[in-house]
Every structure is written in C-alpha cells, then in structure tokens.
Backbone as a ProteinNet text record, in pm:
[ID]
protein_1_A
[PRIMARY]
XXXXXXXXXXXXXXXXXXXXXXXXXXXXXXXXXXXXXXXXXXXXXXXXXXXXXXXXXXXXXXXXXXXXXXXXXXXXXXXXXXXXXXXXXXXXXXXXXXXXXXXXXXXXXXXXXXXXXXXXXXXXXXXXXXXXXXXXXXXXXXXXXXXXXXXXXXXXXXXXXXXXXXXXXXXXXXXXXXXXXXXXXXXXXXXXXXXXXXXXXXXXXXXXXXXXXXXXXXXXXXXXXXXXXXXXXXXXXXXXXXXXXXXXXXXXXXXXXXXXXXXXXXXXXXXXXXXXXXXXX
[TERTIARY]
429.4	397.4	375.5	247.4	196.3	353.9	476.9	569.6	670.1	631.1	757.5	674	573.9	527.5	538.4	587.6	545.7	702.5	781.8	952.2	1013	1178	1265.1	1285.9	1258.7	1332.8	1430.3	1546.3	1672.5	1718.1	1580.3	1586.9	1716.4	1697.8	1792	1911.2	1956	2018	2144.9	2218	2361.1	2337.3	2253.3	2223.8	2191	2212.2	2205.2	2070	1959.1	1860.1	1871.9	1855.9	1868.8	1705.5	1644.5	1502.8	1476.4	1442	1445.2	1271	1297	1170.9	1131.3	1185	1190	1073.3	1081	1050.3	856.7	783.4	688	588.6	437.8	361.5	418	392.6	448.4	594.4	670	802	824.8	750.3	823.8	783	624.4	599.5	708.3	721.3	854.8	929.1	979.4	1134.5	1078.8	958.4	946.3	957.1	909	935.2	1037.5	1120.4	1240.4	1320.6	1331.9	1359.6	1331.9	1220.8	1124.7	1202.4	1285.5	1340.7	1472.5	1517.8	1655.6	1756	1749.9	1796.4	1793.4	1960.9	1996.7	1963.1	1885.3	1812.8	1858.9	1852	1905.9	1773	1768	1616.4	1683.8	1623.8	1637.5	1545.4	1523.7	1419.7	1458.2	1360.7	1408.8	1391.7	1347.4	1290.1	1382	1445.6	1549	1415.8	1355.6	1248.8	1159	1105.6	1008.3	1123.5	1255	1327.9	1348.4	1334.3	1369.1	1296.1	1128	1051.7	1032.3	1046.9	1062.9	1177.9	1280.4	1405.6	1349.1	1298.2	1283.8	1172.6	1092.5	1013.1	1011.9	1140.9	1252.6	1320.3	1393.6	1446.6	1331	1289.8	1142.7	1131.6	1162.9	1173.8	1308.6	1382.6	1512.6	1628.9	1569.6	1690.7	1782.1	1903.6	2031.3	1921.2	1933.8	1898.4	1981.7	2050.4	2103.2	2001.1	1936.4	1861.5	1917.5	1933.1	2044.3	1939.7	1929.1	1874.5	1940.1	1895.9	1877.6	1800.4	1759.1	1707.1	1706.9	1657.1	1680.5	1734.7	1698.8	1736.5	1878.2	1911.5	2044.1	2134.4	2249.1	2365.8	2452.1	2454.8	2549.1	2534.7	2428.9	2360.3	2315.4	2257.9	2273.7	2342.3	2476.7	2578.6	2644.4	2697.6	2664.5	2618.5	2469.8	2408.3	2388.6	2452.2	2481	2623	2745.5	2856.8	2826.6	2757.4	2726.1	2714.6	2590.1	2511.3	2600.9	2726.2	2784.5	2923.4	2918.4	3021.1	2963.4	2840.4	2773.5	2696.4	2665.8	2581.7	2639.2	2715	2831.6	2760.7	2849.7	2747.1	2604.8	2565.9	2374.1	2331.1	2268.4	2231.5	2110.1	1991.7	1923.5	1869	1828.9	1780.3	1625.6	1580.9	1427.5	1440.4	1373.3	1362	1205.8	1189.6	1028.7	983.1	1134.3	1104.1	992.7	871.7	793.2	710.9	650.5	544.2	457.9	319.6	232.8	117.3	20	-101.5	-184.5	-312.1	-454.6	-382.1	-387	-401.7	-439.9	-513.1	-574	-396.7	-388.4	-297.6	-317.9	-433.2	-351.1	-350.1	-363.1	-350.2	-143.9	-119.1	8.7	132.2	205.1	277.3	440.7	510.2	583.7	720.3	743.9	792.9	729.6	570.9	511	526.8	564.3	591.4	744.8	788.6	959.2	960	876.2	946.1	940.4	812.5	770.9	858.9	918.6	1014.9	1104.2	1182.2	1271.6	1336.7	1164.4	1169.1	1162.9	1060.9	1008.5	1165.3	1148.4	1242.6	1374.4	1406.9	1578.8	1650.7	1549.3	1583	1599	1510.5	1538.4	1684.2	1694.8	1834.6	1899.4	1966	2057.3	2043.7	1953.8	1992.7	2080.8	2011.2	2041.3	2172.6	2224.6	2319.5	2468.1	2436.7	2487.3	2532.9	2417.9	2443.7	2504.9	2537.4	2577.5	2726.8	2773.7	2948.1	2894.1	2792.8	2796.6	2691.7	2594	2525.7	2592	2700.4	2761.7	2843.5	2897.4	2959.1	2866.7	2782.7	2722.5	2618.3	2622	2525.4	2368.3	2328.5	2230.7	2115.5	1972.3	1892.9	1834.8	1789.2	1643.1	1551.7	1496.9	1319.2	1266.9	1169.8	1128.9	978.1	909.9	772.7	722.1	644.6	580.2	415.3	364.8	212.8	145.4	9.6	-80.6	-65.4	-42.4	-31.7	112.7	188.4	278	238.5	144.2	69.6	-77.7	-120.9	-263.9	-276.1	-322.2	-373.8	-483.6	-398.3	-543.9	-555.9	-682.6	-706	-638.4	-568.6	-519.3	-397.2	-314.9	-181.6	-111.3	-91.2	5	125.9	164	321.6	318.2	214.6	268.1	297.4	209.7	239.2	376.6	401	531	653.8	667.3	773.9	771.5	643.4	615.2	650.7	623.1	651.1	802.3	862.8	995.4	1110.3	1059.1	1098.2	1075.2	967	916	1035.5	1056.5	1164.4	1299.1	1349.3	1468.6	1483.5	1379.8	1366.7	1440.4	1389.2	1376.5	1552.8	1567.7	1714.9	1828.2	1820.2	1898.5	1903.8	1768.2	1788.9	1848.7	1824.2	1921	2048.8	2100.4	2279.9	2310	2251.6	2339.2	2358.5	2232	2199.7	2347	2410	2517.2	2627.4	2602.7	2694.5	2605.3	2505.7	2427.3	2328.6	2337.6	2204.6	2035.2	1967.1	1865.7	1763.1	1664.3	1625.5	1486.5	1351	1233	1171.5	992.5	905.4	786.7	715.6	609.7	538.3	398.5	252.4	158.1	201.9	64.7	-64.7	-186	-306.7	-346.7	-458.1	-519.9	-481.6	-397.4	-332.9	-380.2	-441.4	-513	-394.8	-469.2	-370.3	-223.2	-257.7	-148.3	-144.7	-58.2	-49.3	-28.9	-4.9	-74.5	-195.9	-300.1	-429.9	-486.8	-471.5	-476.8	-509.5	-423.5	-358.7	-456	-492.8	-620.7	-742.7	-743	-901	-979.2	-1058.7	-1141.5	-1181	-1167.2	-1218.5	-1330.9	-1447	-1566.9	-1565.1	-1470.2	-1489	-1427.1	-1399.8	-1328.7	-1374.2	-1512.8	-1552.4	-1626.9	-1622	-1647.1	-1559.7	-1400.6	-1272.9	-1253.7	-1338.7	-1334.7	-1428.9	-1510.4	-1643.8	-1550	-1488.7	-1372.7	-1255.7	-1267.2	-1123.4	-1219.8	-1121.5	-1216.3	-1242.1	-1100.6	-1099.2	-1194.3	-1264.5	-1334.6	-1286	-1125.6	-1068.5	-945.9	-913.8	-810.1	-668.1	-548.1	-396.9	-370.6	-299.8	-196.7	-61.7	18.8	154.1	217.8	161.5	257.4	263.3	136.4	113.3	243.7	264.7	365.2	467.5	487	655.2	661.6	543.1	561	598.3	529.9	592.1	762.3	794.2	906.9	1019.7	976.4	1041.2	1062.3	986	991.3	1084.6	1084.3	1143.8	1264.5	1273.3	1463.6	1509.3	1472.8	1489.1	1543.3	1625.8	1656.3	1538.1	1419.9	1286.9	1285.5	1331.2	1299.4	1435.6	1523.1	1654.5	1683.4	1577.3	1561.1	1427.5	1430.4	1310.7	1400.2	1371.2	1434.9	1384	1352.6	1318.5	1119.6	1064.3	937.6	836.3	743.6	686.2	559.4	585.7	441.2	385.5	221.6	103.1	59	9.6	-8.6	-137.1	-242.8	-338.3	-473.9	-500	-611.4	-719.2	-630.6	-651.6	-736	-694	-813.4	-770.4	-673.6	-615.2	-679.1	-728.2	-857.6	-956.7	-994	-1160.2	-1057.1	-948.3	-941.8	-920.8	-929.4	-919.5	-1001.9	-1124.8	-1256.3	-1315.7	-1258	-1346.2	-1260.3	-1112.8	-997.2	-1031.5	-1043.2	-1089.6	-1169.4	-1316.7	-1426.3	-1401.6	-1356.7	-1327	-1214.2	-1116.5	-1062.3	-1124.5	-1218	-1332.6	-1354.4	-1408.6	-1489.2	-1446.8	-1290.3	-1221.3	-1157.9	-1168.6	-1082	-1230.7	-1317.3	-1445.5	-1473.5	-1460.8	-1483.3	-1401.4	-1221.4	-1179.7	-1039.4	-1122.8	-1034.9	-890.5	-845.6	-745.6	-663.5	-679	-629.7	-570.8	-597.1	-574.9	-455.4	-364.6	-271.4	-135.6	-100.7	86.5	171.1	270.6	377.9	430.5	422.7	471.1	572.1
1172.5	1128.8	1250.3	1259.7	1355.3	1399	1347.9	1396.7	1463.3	1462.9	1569.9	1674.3	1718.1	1790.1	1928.3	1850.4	1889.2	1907.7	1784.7	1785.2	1784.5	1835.2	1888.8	1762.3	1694.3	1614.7	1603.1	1660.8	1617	1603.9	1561.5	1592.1	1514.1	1336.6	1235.4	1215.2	1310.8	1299.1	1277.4	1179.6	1126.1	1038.3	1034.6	952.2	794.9	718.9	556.6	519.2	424.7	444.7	296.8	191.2	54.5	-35.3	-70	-127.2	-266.8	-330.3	-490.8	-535.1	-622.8	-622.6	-585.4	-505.9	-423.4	-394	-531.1	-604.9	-576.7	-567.1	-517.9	-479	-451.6	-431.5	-244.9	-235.6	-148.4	-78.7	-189.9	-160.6	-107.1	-131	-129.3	25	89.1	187.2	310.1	228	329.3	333.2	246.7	247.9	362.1	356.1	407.6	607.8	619.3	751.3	828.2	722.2	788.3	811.9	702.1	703.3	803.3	839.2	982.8	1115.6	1128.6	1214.3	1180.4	1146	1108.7	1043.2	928	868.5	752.9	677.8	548.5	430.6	309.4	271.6	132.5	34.6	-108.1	-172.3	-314.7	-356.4	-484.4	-562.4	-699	-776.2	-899.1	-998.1	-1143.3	-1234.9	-1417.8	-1391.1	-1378.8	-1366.8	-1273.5	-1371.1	-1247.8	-1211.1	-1274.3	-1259.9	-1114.9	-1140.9	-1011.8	-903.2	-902.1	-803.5	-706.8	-808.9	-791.1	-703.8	-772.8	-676.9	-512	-515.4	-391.8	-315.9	-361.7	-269.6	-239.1	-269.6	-234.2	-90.1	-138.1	10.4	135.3	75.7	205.5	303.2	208.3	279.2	362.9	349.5	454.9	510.5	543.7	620.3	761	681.9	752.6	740.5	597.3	599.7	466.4	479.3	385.2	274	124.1	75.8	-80.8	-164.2	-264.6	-353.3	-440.5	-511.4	-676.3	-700.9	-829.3	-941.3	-1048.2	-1161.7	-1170	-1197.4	-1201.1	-1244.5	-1334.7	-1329.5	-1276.8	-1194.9	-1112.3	-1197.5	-1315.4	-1417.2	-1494.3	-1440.8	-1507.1	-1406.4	-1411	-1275.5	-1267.4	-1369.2	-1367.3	-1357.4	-1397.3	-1336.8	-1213.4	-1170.6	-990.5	-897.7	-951	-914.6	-869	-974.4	-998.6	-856.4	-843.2	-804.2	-657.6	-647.5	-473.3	-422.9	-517.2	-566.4	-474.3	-511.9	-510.1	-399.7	-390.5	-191.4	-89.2	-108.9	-32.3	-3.9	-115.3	-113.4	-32.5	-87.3	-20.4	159.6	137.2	282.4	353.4	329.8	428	367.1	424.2	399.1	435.4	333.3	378.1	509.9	562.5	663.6	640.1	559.4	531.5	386.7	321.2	204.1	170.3	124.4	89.9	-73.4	-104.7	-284.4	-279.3	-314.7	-382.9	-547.7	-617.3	-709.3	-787.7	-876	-966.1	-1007.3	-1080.4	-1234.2	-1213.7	-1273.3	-1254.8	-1366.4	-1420.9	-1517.5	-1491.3	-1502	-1567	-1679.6	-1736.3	-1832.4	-1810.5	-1943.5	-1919.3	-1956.5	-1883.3	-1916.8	-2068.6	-2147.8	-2328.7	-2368.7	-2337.2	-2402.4	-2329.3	-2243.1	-2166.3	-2277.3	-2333.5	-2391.4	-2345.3	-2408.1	-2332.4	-2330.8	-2386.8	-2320.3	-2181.4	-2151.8	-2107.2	-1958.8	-1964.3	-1843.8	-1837.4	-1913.5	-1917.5	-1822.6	-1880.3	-1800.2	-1640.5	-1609.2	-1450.3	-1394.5	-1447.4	-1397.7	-1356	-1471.9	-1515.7	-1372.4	-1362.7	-1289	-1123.8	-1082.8	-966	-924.7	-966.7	-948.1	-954.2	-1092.2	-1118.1	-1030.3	-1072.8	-1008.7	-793.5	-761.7	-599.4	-612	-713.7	-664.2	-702.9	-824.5	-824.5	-714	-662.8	-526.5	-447	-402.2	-263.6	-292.6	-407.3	-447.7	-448.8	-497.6	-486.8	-334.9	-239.8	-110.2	-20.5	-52.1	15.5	88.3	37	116	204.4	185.1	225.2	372.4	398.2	492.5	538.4	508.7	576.2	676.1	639.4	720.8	797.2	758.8	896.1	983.6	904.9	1007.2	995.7	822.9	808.8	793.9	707.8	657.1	559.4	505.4	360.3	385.6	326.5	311.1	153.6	130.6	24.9	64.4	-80	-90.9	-183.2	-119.8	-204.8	-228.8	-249.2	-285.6	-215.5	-246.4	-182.2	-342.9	-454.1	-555	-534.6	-423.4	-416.3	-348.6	-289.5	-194.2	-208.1	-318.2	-318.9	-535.3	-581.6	-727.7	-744.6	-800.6	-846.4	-1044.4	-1068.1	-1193.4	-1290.4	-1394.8	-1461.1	-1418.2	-1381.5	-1277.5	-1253.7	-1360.6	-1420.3	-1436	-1467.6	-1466.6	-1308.7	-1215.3	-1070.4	-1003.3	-980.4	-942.7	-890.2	-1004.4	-994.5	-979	-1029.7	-980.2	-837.2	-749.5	-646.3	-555.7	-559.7	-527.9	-567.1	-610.6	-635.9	-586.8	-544.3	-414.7	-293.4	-265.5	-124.9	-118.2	-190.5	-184.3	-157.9	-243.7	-264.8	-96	-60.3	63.9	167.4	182.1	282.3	247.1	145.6	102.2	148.2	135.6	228	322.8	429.7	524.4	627.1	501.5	559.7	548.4	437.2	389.2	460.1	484.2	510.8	690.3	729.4	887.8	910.6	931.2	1015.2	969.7	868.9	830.9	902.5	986.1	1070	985.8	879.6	776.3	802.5	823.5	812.1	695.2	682.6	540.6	564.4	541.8	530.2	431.9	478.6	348.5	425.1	338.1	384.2	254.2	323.6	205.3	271.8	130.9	155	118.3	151.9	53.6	18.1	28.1	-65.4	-7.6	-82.3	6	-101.5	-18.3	-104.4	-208.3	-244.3	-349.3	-422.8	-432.4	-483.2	-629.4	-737.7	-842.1	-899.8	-780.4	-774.9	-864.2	-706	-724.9	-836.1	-864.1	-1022.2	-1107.3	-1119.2	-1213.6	-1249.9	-1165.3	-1117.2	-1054.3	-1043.5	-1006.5	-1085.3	-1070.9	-1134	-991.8	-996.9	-881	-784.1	-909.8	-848.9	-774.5	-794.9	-707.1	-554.5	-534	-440.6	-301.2	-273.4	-190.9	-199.3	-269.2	-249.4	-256.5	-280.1	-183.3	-107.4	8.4	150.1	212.3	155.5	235.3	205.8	140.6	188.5	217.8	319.2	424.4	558.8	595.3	759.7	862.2	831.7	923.5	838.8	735.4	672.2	564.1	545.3	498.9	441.7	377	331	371.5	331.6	415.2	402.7	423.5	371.1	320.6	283.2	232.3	396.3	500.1	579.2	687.6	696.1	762.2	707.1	546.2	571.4	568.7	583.5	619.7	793.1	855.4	987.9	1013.8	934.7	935	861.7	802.1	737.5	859.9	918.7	1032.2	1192.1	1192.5	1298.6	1269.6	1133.8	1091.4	1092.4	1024.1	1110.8	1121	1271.1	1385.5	1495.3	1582.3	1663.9	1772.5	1743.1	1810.6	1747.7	1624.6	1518.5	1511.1	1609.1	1575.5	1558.7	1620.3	1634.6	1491.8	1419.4	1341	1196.8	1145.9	986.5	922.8	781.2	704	702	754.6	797.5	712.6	695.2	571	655.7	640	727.3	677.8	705.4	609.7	711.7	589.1	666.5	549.9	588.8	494.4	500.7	659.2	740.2	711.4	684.9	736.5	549	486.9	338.7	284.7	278.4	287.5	295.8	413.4	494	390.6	337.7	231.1	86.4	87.2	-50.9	-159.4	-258.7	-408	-482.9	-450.2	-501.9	-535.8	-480.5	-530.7	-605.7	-610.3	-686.4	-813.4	-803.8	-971.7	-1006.7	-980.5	-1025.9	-1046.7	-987	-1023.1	-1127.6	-1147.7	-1220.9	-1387.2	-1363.2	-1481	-1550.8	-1453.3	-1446.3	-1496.7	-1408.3	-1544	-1635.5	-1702.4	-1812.5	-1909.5	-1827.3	-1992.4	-1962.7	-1919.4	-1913.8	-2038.4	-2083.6	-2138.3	-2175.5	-2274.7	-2325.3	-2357	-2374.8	-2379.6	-2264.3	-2171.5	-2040.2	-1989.9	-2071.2	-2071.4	-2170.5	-2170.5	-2342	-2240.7	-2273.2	-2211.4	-2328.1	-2274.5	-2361.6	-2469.6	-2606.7	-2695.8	-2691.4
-1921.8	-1786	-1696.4	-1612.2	-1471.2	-1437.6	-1412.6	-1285.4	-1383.3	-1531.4	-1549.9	-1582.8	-1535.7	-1594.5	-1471.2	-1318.5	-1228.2	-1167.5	-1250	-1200.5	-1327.3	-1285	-1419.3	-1527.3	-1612.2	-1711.8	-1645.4	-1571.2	-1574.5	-1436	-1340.2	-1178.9	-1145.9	-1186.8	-1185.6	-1324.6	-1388.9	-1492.6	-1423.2	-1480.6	-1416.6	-1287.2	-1213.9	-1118.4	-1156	-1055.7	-1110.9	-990.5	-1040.6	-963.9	-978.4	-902.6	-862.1	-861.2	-910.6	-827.5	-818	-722.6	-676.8	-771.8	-830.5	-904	-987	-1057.4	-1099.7	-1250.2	-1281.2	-1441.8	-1466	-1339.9	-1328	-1280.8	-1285.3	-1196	-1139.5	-959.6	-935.5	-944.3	-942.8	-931.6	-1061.7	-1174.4	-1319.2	-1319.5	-1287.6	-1251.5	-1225.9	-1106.6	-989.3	-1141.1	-1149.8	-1282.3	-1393.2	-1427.3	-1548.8	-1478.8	-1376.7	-1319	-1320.4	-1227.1	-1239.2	-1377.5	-1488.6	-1595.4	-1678.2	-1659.8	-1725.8	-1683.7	-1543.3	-1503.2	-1529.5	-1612.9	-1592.1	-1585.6	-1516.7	-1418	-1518.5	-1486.6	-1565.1	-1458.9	-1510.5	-1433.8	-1449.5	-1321.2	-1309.7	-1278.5	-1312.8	-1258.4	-1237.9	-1163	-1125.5	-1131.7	-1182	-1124.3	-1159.5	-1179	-1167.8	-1323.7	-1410.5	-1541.8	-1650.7	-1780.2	-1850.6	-1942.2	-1956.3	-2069.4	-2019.6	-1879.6	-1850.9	-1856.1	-1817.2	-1770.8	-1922.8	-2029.9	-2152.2	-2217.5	-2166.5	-2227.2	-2118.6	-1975.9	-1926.8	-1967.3	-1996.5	-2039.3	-2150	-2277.5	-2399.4	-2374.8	-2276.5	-2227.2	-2134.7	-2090.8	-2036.8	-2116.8	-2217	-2329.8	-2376.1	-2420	-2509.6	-2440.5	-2318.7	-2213.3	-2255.5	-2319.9	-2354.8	-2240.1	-2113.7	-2038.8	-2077.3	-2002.6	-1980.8	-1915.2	-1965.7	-1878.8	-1857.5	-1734.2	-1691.3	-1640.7	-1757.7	-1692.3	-1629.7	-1508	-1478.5	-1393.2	-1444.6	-1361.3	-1229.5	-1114.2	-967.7	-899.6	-809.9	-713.1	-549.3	-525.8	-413.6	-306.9	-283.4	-192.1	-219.8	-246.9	-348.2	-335.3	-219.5	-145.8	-301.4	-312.7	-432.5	-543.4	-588.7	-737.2	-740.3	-593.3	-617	-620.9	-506.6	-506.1	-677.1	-746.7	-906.5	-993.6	-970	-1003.6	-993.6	-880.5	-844.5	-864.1	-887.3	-933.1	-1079.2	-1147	-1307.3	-1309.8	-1244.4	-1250.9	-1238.5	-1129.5	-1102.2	-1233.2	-1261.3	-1359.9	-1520.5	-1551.8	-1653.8	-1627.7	-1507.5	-1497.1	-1417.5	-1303.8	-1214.6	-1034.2	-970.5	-806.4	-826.8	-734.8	-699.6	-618.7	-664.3	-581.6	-524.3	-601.7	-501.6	-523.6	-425.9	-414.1	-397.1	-480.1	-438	-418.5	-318.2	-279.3	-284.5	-376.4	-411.6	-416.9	-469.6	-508.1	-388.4	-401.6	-313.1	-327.5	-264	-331.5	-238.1	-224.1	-181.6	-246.7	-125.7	-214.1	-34.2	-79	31.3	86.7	223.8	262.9	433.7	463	587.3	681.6	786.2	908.3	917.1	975.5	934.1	875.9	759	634.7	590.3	639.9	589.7	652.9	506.5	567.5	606	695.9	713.5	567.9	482.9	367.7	342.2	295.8	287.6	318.4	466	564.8	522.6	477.9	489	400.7	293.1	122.3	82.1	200.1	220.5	290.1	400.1	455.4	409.3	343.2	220	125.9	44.3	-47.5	-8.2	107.1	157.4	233.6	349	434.7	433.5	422.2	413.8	234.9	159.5	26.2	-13.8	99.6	144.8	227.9	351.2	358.5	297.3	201.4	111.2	-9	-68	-112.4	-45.2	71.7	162.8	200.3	229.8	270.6	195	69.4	-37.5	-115.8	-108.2	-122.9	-44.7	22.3	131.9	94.5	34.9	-5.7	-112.2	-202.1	-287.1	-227.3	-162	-121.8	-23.4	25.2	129.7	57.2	-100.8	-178	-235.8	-298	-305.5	-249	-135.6	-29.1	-47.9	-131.5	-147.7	-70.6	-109.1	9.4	-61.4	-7.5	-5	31.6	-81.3	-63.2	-76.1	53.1	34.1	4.9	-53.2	-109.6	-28	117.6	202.4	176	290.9	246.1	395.8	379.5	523.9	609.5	552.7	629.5	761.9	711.6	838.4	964.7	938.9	1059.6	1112.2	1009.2	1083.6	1011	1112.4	1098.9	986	917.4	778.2	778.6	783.7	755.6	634.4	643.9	507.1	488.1	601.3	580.6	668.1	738.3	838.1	800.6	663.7	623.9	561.7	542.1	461.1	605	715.9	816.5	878.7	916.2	981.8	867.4	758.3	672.4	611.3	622.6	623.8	700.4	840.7	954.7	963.7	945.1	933.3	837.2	747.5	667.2	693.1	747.4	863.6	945.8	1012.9	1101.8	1057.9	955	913.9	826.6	748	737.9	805.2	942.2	1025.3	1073.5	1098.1	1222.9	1077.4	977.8	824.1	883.9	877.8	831.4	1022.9	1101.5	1262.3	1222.2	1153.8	1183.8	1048.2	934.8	817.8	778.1	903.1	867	856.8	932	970.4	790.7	731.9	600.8	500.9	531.1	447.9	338.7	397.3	369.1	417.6	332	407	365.7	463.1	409	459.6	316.5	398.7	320.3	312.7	283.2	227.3	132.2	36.9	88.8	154.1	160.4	103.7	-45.3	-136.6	-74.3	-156.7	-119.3	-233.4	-268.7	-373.1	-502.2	-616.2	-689.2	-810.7	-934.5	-1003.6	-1126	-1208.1	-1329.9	-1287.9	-1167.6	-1051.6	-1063.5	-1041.4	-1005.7	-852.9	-807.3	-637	-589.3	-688	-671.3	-712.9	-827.9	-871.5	-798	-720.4	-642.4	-501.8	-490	-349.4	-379.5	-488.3	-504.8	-627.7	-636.1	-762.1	-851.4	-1028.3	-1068.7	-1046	-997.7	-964.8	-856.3	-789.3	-653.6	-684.2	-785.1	-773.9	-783.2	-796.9	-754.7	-622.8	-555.2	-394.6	-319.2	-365.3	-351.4	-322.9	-397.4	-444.8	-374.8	-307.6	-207.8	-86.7	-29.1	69.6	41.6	-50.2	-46	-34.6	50.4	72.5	-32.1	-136.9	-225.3	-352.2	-313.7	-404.1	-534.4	-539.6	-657.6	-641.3	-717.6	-656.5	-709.7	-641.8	-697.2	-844.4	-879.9	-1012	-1007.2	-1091.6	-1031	-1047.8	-1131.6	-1177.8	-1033.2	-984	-801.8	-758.8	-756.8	-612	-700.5	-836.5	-872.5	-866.4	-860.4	-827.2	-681.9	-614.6	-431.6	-442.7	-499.7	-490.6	-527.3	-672.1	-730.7	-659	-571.5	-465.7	-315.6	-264.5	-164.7	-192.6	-359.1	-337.9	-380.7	-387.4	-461.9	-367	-378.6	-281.5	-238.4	-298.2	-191	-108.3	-66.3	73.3	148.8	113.5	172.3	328.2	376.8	508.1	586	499.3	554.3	561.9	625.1	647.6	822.6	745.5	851.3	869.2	753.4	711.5	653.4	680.6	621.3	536.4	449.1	330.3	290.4	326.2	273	182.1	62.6	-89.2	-132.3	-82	-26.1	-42	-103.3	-96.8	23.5	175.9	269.8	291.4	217.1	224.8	429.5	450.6	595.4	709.3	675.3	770.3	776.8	714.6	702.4	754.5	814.4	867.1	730.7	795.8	718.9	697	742.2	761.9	596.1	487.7	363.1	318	338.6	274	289.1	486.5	538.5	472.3	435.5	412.4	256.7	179.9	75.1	13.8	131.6	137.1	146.9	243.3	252	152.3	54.3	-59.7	-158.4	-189.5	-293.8	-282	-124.7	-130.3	-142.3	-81.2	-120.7	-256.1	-374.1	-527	-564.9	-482.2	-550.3	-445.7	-370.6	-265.5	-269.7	-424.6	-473	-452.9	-469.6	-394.1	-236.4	-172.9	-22.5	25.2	-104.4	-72.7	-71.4	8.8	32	-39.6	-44.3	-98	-37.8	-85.9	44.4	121.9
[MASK]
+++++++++++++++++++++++++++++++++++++++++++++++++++++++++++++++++++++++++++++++++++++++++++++++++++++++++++++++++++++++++++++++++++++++++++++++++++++++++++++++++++++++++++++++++++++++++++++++++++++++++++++++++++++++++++++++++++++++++++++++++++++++++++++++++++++++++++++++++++++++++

C-alpha cells in the first residue's frame, strides 16, 4: 500500500483504532490503512457476515482485528461493542465515525422517517460513538475522525436529509474538539468527493455518468478509498498533533466547481428510474 511506503510500518503499532462502518466501501479503506501501519483495529456494522469477510482482509493485513455487530443508533449495542474492543484490543486511541446511509430523493417526496433515519444514522450515531469514547480517549490522549460529505457546506439537489445531518456532524465536530481539547482529545473531519468502487456513488450516480464525473474534478479523476485512509492516517498521527477542530477536503478540489453537475445529474438518475427517488416510509 502508497502510505507505508511514505509512513513507518509501525506508525500505529500498539495503538487501538475504532471505525463506525467499518465492514466497507470507504470506511473499510480507512481500516485497511491504518492496519497497514500497525494499528489493532475494531470495525462495526449491522452485518456479521460483511464484517466477517472485512476482518478476514485485515488480517492479511497482519493486523489484530475485533470485528463486533452494532448499530450506531443503538447507545447500547455500541456501548457493547466498544465494551468488547476495549477488552480484546486495549483503550481506543482513535476513533473514526463513518458509519451512514444515503439515497436521491426529491425534498416532497422525503418522508419524514426518511429524514429521521439519516439523522438517525449520520448524526445521532457520530454522537453515540464520540460520546461513548470519551473515557476511553481521554486515557489515552486520543482523537476522532469523522467521514463527512460536501453536502454539509454547500446545498445539493435530492439531499435534504444528507444536508443537515452532515452539517450537523461539522458542528458536533468542531464543539469536541473546543470542550475535549484541553483532555488532549482532538477531533476533526475528512470531506471526501467522488471516490470511485464506492457504494456511495452507486447510490447517486448512474455508471454511465461516470466519466462526466471526472470532467468536474479539477484534478480530472476521481478519489480512491485508500486517498482518504491516507488523510485519515496522517490526521492522527502525531504529524497532526497540533491540528484539531479541521475539516479536510480530499476532493481533488471537485468543491471549487460547486454542485451544479451533482444536481443535474441527480435529475438524470432519478428520471432513468423513478423508483430511486422513494425514501423510507
């Protein structure tokens, strides 16, 4: 892997690295990074089966890994769940909250379950992590990382429930890393953009579009999951010891060009397949 080539094999050795979601897509990414450096690694998600097959590809990694069913929305099954980690891998040192859901749907058509469950999952499920970790990163002087989106800082069409639960982790972010600095916590945020073999992307784009994706990213292409586990693996890391309360776009600058192709493409695949535009009842 690119980041040990660039960081020590043993940056995170003895350290316990936590991630919400862990089982795949980006988050599994992030996991496989840190793992590569070191670091005995916990993952969470609704699924023992996916968790089963990401732990089996951690190991080949050569790390420790606690893979424990959870739902982020669930105080007490995570509670549980970080219960475990700590008992099998030692205190957390760092926390990644990735776990979150996401689909197209128009604002009246979004029902309010719909909006609930993003909330649910995005929002309330980052603070029951953060919340939860908190004895344990206060001991070892850890930090958090959350996995936000560009929907917290700029208005995208079809994304009325990512919005504000986005933006609401931005926040919850920042008010950490004011009240916990001083417990030698620090706490920031990774905004991906278009990051390919994703179930994100999936989710909001159609394949065909995916190279007119890529004519609005400046750098012409789009991320990887292993980019933002290299941004994740630097944030905390004691090269970032001094950074907290930071929001890092890892984006290839797509930001800059606005929201203007997201919307329109957003358009695009909900009329392919109107079925796509339905929130949860």
């Amino acid at each position: 892997m690119l980041v040990t080539r660039y960081l020590a094999n043993d940056l995170f050795a003895g350290k316990t690295v936590f991630v919400t979601g862990g089982s795949s897509g980006i988050n599994l990414g992030v996991t496989k990074n840190f793992a590569a450096l070191g670091a005995k690694v916990a993952i969470c998600g609704r699924t023992q089966e996916k968790l089963d097959i990401a732990a089996a590809e951690l190991r080949a990694l050569g790390a420790t890994v606690c893979p424990v069913v959870a739902d982020v929305r669930d105080f007490a099954a995570l509670e549980a769940a970080f219960a475990r980690s700590r008992a099998e891998l030692g205190p957390m040192d760092v926390l990644v909250c990735g776990a979150a859901g996401n689909f197209l749907v128009p604002a009246e058509k979004l029902s309010p379950n719909g909006f609930k469950t993003i909330i649910d999952i995005d929002l309330i499920g980052s603070f029951n992590a953060s919340r939860l970790a908190f004895e344990q990163l206060k001991r070892t002087r850890g930090s958090i990382l959350f996995i936000t989106a560009p929907m917290a800082h700029m208005a995208h069409a079809y994304q009325a429930h990512v919005g504000p639960a986005k933006a609401g982790v931005e926040m919850l972010m920042k008010n950490l890393a004011l009240e916990w600095g001083p417990h030698g916590i620090r706490s920031n945020s990774i905004i991906p953009g278009f990051v390919e073999d994703t179930e994100g992307l999936r989710r909001i784009s159609a394949e065909e579009s995916s190279s007119r994706f890529v004519q609005n990213v400046p750098l012409r292409r789009m991320g990887t999951v292993d980019e933002i586990g290299q941004a994740a693996a630097f944030l905390a890391s004691p090269l970032a010891d001094y950074i907290t309360g930071t929001s890092l776009w890892v984006d290839g600058g797509q930001a800059l060009a606005g929201s203007a192709f997201f919307n329109d493409n957003g358009a695009t695949f909900l009329a392919q397949a109107p079925d796509r535009g339905r929130s949860p009842p």
